[in-house]
PDB file of C-alpha atoms in Angstrom:
ATOM      1  CA  MET A   1      67.783 112.849  50.613  1.00 36.00           C
ATOM      2  CA  ARG A   2      70.699 112.395  52.929  1.00 38.00           C
ATOM      3  CA  LYS A   3      71.703 109.117  51.532  1.00 40.00           C
ATOM      4  CA  LEU A   4      71.628 110.822  48.106  1.00 33.00           C
ATOM      5  CA  LEU A   5      73.574 113.501  48.837  1.00 31.00           C
ATOM      6  CA  ARG A   6      76.324 111.104  50.642  1.00 37.00           C
ATOM      7  CA  ARG A   7      76.223 109.122  47.336  1.00 41.00           C
ATOM      8  CA  GLY A   8      76.842 112.369  45.476  1.00 40.00           C
ATOM      9  CA  ALA A   9      79.582 113.417  47.483  1.00 36.00           C
ATOM     10  CA  ALA A  10      81.540 110.189  47.220  1.00 39.00           C
ATOM     11  CA  ALA A  11      81.013 110.268  43.534  1.00 38.00           C
ATOM     12  CA  PHE A  12      82.514 113.802  43.259  1.00 34.00           C
ATOM     13  CA  ALA A  13      85.494 112.458  45.434  1.00 38.00           C
ATOM     14  CA  ALA A  14      85.844 109.535  43.357  1.00 39.00           C
ATOM     15  CA  ALA A  15      85.957 111.520  39.999  1.00 37.00           C
ATOM     16  CA  ALA A  16      88.237 114.226  41.333  1.00 37.00           C
ATOM     17  CA  SER A  17      90.859 111.484  42.499  1.00 38.00           C
ATOM     18  CA  LEU A  18      90.401 109.772  39.098  1.00 37.00           C
ATOM     19  CA  ALA A  19      91.165 113.293  37.285  1.00 36.00           C
ATOM     20  CA  LEU A  20      94.178 113.761  39.710  1.00 35.00           C
ATOM     21  CA  MET A  21      95.498 110.582  39.039  1.00 37.00           C
ATOM     22  CA  SER A  22      95.235 111.036  35.276  1.00 38.00           C
ATOM     23  CA  LEU A  23      97.395 113.982  35.515  1.00 38.00           C
ATOM     24  CA  GLY A  24     100.023 111.959  37.401  1.00 43.00           C
ATOM     25  CA  ALA A  25      99.320 112.006  40.800  1.00 39.00           C
ATOM     26  CA  THR A  26      99.697 109.166  43.008  1.00 40.00           C
ATOM     27  CA  PRO A  27      96.632 107.420  44.721  1.00 41.00           C
ATOM     28  CA  ALA A  28      97.900 109.136  47.984  1.00 42.00           C
ATOM     29  CA  GLN A  29      98.148 112.483  46.529  1.00 42.00           C
ATOM     30  CA  ALA A  30      94.920 112.407  44.953  1.00 41.00           C
ATOM     31  CA  ASP A  31      92.978 111.254  47.887  1.00 45.00           C
ATOM     32  CA  SER A  32      92.189 114.586  49.405  1.00 42.00           C
ATOM     33  CA  SER A  33      91.271 112.915  52.981  1.00 53.00           C
ATOM     34  CA  ALA A  34      95.027 111.425  53.020  1.00 76.00           C
ATOM     35  CA  ILE A  35      96.972 112.304  56.184  1.00 82.00           C
ATOM     36  CA  PRO A  36      99.990 114.780  55.477  1.00 91.00           C
ATOM     37  CA  SER A  37     103.308 113.683  56.210  1.00 96.00           C
ATOM     38  CA  GLY A  38     106.380 115.519  57.440  1.00 98.00           C
ATOM     39  CA  MET A  39     110.016 115.177  57.021  1.00 98.00           C
ATOM     40  CA  THR A  40     111.963 113.810  59.671  1.00 98.00           C
ATOM     41  CA  TRP A  41     115.737 113.624  60.555  1.00 98.00           C
ATOM     42  CA  THR A  42     117.863 111.543  63.001  1.00 98.00           C
ATOM     43  CA  VAL A  43     121.261 111.774  64.595  1.00 98.00           C
ATOM     44  CA  LEU A  44     123.994 110.751  62.145  1.00 98.00           C
ATOM     45  CA  ALA A  45     127.196 111.521  64.265  1.00 97.00           C
ATOM     46  CA  LYS A  46     128.377 113.041  67.526  1.00 95.00           C
ATOM     47  CA  GLY A  47     131.823 114.790  67.781  1.00 93.00           C
ATOM     48  CA  THR A  48     133.898 114.936  71.054  1.00 84.00           C
ATOM     49  CA  ASP A  49     133.451 118.531  71.781  1.00 91.00           C
ATOM     50  CA  GLY A  50     129.733 118.929  72.212  1.00 95.00           C
ATOM     51  CA  THR A  51     128.775 118.788  68.541  1.00 97.00           C
ATOM     52  CA  ILE A  52     126.249 116.741  67.088  1.00 98.00           C
ATOM     53  CA  ARG A  53     125.381 116.318  63.317  1.00 98.00           C
ATOM     54  CA  VAL A  54     121.788 115.895  62.438  1.00 98.00           C
ATOM     55  CA  GLY A  55     120.102 115.038  58.999  1.00 98.00           C
ATOM     56  CA  ALA A  56     118.687 112.771  56.426  1.00 98.00           C
ATOM     57  CA  ASP A  57     118.998 109.112  56.330  1.00 98.00           C
ATOM     58  CA  SER A  58     117.761 106.472  54.390  1.00 97.00           C
ATOM     59  CA  ALA A  59     114.229 106.686  55.800  1.00 97.00           C
ATOM     60  CA  THR A  60     114.048 110.585  54.850  1.00 98.00           C
ATOM     61  CA  ASP A  61     111.787 111.603  52.393  1.00 98.00           C
ATOM     62  CA  ALA A  62     112.479 115.669  51.851  1.00 97.00           C
ATOM     63  CA  TYR A  63     110.141 115.659  48.759  1.00 97.00           C
ATOM     64  CA  ASN A  64     106.929 114.360  50.421  1.00 96.00           C
ATOM     65  CA  GLY A  65     107.493 113.816  53.957  1.00 97.00           C
ATOM     66  CA  ASP A  66     108.115 110.419  55.507  1.00 97.00           C
ATOM     67  CA  THR A  67     106.166 110.147  58.781  1.00 97.00           C
ATOM     68  CA  ALA A  68     102.327 110.716  58.892  1.00 97.00           C
ATOM     69  CA  ALA A  69     101.255 113.882  60.954  1.00 97.00           C
ATOM     70  CA  THR A  70      99.321 111.587  63.393  1.00 97.00           C
ATOM     71  CA  ALA A  71     102.852 110.446  64.781  1.00 97.00           C
ATOM     72  CA  THR A  72     104.268 111.773  68.038  1.00 98.00           C
ATOM     73  CA  LEU A  73     108.047 112.898  67.735  1.00 98.00           C
ATOM     74  CA  PRO A  74     110.192 115.334  69.310  1.00 98.00           C
ATOM     75  CA  LEU A  75     110.848 118.329  67.331  1.00 98.00           C
ATOM     76  CA  LEU A  76     114.640 119.425  66.399  1.00 98.00           C
ATOM     77  CA  CYS A  77     114.762 122.985  67.509  1.00 98.00           C
ATOM     78  CA  LEU A  78     117.795 125.545  66.606  1.00 98.00           C
ATOM     79  CA  ARG A  79     118.978 128.614  68.398  1.00 98.00           C
ATOM     80  CA  VAL A  80     121.476 130.449  65.891  1.00 98.00           C
ATOM     81  CA  ASP A  81     123.734 132.593  67.952  1.00 97.00           C
ATOM     82  CA  GLY A  82     126.634 133.073  65.580  1.00 95.00           C
ATOM     83  CA  SER A  83     128.915 130.225  67.115  1.00 95.00           C
ATOM     84  CA  ALA A  84     132.245 129.749  65.071  1.00 95.00           C
ATOM     85  CA  VAL A  85     132.740 126.347  63.296  1.00 96.00           C
ATOM     86  CA  PRO A  86     134.782 124.302  65.840  1.00 95.00           C
ATOM     87  CA  GLY A  87     138.360 122.608  65.156  1.00 92.00           C
ATOM     88  CA  GLY A  88     137.661 119.516  63.455  1.00 92.00           C
ATOM     89  CA  ILE A  89     134.642 120.238  61.524  1.00 94.00           C
ATOM     90  CA  THR A  90     134.969 121.352  57.805  1.00 95.00           C
ATOM     91  CA  PRO A  91     131.538 122.555  56.581  1.00 97.00           C
ATOM     92  CA  ASP A  92     130.303 121.729  53.245  1.00 97.00           C
ATOM     93  CA  PHE A  93     127.037 121.570  51.224  1.00 97.00           C
ATOM     94  CA  TYR A  94     126.142 118.214  52.680  1.00 97.00           C
ATOM     95  CA  ALA A  95     127.216 118.838  56.109  1.00 97.00           C
ATOM     96  CA  GLY A  96     127.082 122.489  56.777  1.00 97.00           C
ATOM     97  CA  TRP A  97     127.514 124.266  60.357  1.00 98.00           C
ATOM     98  CA  ALA A  98     124.396 125.577  61.902  1.00 98.00           C
ATOM     99  CA  ARG A  99     126.085 128.666  63.995  1.00 97.00           C
ATOM    100  CA  GLY A 100     124.427 127.584  67.255  1.00 97.00           C
ATOM    101  CA  THR A 101     122.839 124.828  69.494  1.00 98.00           C
ATOM    102  CA  VAL A 102     120.072 122.386  68.633  1.00 98.00           C
ATOM    103  CA  ALA A 103     117.818 120.761  71.115  1.00 98.00           C
ATOM    104  CA  ALA A 104     115.051 118.200  70.781  1.00 98.00           C
ATOM    105  CA  THR A 105     111.615 118.783  72.370  1.00 98.00           C
ATOM    106  CA  PRO A 106     109.555 116.082  74.162  1.00 98.00           C
ATOM    107  CA  PRO A 107     107.254 114.369  71.534  1.00 98.00           C
ATOM    108  CA  VAL A 108     104.850 116.216  69.931  1.00 98.00           C
ATOM    109  CA  SER A 109     101.988 115.446  67.604  1.00 97.00           C
ATOM    110  CA  GLY A 110     102.323 116.161  64.020  1.00 97.00           C
ATOM    111  CA  ARG A 111      99.136 117.357  63.820  1.00 97.00           C
ATOM    112  CA  SER A 112      99.767 120.082  66.086  1.00 97.00           C
ATOM    113  CA  LEU A 113     102.478 121.508  63.881  1.00 97.00           C
ATOM    114  CA  THR A 114      99.853 123.410  61.804  1.00 97.00           C
ATOM    115  CA  SER A 115     102.362 126.087  60.290  1.00 97.00           C
ATOM    116  CA  ARG A 116     106.172 126.854  60.648  1.00 97.00           C
ATOM    117  CA  ALA A 117     105.249 129.714  63.144  1.00 98.00           C
ATOM    118  CA  ALA A 118     103.503 126.780  65.530  1.00 98.00           C
ATOM    119  CA  ALA A 119     106.416 124.667  65.582  1.00 98.00           C
ATOM    120  CA  ASP A 120     108.916 127.555  66.074  1.00 98.00           C
ATOM    121  CA  ALA A 121     106.443 128.586  68.886  1.00 98.00           C
ATOM    122  CA  ILE A 122     106.836 125.093  70.319  1.00 98.00           C
ATOM    123  CA  CYS A 123     110.577 125.448  70.288  1.00 98.00           C
ATOM    124  CA  ALA A 124     110.217 128.827  72.026  1.00 98.00           C
ATOM    125  CA  ARG A 125     108.053 127.516  74.635  1.00 98.00           C
ATOM    126  CA  TYR A 126     110.478 124.789  76.020  1.00 97.00           C
ATOM    127  CA  TYR A 127     113.843 126.596  75.255  1.00 98.00           C
ATOM    128  CA  GLY A 128     113.217 130.143  75.354  1.00 97.00           C
ATOM    129  CA  ALA A 129     113.434 133.301  72.991  1.00 97.00           C
ATOM    130  CA  GLY A 130     115.484 132.656  69.773  1.00 97.00           C
ATOM    131  CA  TRP A 131     114.707 129.131  69.381  1.00 98.00           C
ATOM    132  CA  ARG A 132     112.945 127.809  66.485  1.00 98.00           C
ATOM    133  CA  GLU A 133     112.421 124.949  64.607  1.00 98.00           C
ATOM    134  CA  ALA A 134     115.400 123.395  62.820  1.00 98.00           C
ATOM    135  CA  GLU A 135     115.293 123.568  58.806  1.00 98.00           C
ATOM    136  CA  PHE A 136     116.736 121.505  55.952  1.00 98.00           C
ATOM    137  CA  HIS A 137     118.927 124.296  54.824  1.00 98.00           C
ATOM    138  CA  ASP A 138     120.348 125.631  58.106  1.00 98.00           C
ATOM    139  CA  GLY A 139     123.822 124.297  57.554  1.00 97.00           C
ATOM    140  CA  ARG A 140     126.320 126.755  56.248  1.00 97.00           C
ATOM    141  CA  TYR A 141     129.393 126.474  54.434  1.00 97.00           C
ATOM    142  CA  GLY A 142     131.930 128.652  52.448  1.00 95.00           C
ATOM    143  CA  ALA A 143     134.842 131.113  53.351  1.00 90.00           C
ATOM    144  CA  ASN A 144     132.343 133.181  55.528  1.00 92.00           C
ATOM    145  CA  LEU A 145     129.580 130.555  55.727  1.00 95.00           C
ATOM    146  CA  GLU A 146     127.843 132.582  53.373  1.00 95.00           C
ATOM    147  CA  ALA A 147     126.126 129.542  51.640  1.00 95.00           C
ATOM    148  CA  SER A 148     123.491 127.405  52.769  1.00 95.00           C
ATOM    149  CA  GLY A 149     123.484 123.876  51.697  1.00 95.00           C
ATOM    150  CA  GLY A 150     121.004 120.980  52.867  1.00 96.00           C
ATOM    151  CA  TRP A 151     120.652 117.283  54.100  1.00 98.00           C
ATOM    152  CA  SER A 152     122.451 117.293  57.272  1.00 98.00           C
ATOM    153  CA  PHE A 153     124.367 120.087  59.661  1.00 98.00           C
ATOM    154  CA  TRP A 154     126.800 120.313  62.651  1.00 98.00           C
ATOM    155  CA  ALA A 155     125.617 122.229  65.629  1.00 98.00           C
ATOM    156  CA  TYR A 156     126.244 122.125  69.360  1.00 98.00           C
ATOM    157  CA  GLY A 157     124.015 120.595  71.469  1.00 97.00           C
ATOM    158  CA  TYR A 158     122.154 117.152  72.053  1.00 93.00           C
ATOM    159  CA  ALA A 159     119.648 115.137  70.833  1.00 94.00           C
ATOM    160  CA  PRO A 160     118.796 111.587  71.383  1.00 93.00           C
ATOM    161  CA  GLU A 161     120.396 108.891  69.292  1.00 94.00           C
ATOM    162  CA  GLY A 162     118.107 106.477  67.585  1.00 95.00           C
ATOM    163  CA  THR A 163     115.145 108.592  67.254  1.00 96.00           C
ATOM    164  CA  ARG A 164     113.454 110.754  64.717  1.00 98.00           C
ATOM    165  CA  PHE A 165     112.604 114.467  64.830  1.00 97.00           C
ATOM    166  CA  TRP A 166     110.275 116.563  63.111  1.00 98.00           C
ATOM    167  CA  THR A 167     112.751 119.039  60.952  1.00 98.00           C
ATOM    168  CA  ALA A 168     111.034 121.686  58.544  1.00 98.00           C
ATOM    169  CA  ILE A 169     111.811 121.998  54.613  1.00 98.00           C
ATOM    170  CA  ASN A 170     111.115 125.363  53.244  1.00 96.00           C
ATOM    171  CA  ASP A 171     111.053 124.573  49.551  1.00 96.00           C
ATOM    172  CA  GLN A 172     109.143 121.165  49.616  1.00 97.00           C
ATOM    173  CA  PRO A 173     105.443 120.343  50.472  1.00 96.00           C
ATOM    174  CA  ALA A 174     107.164 117.822  53.305  1.00 97.00           C
ATOM    175  CA  ASN A 175     106.102 119.315  56.659  1.00 97.00           C
ATOM    176  CA  PRO A 176     103.162 118.343  58.712  1.00 97.00           C
ATOM    177  CA  TRP A 177     100.981 121.494  57.702  1.00 96.00           C
ATOM    178  CA  ASN A 178     101.313 121.172  54.046  1.00 92.00           C
TER     179      ASN A 178
END
C-alpha cells in the first residue's frame, strides 16, 4: 500500500510539474521541492568619508534570487536616521542615499530568513532597535529625497568587500522566504 501511495504521489508531482511547465514555468519553478533563492548584493564602492555604496552586480538576480537559501551569508542591515547627503554624493535612481548607516551581520543561513520580520529581528539582535534588513529600494533621490530608486545605494557604515549579503526586495519573489 505504501509503495502504491508513493507511486501515486510521484505521478501527481510529475503531472503538476508538466502542467506548470506547459504554462511557461521553468523546471526549477515547476519543481515544488526546489530550494528557494534570495537576492544578494555586494560592496560596489567606498567613499573617503565613511560612506559605502552597496548594490547589485552581475551576479545579482533581483527577479528570482541568485543564491540558494541553503547558503550562509551575512545579512545587510540598515538603520535609517535621516542623515543628510554628504558632499561628493549626488543621489540618483540607480545610486540613491539611504539616509543612514549599513552594517553586515555575521553569516546566517538563508533558511533562517523565513520572513521579512525574521530578517529584521536578526538585524535588531545584532545592532539594536531601529535596525532592519536593507531593501532594494532604500536609496532615495530628488530635491528632498522624496523618490525611491533601486539597484544600489550609498550610506554610512562598513561591510566587508568581496562578500555577498542577503538583501530584501519588496516587489519581487527574490527573497529566501518566497
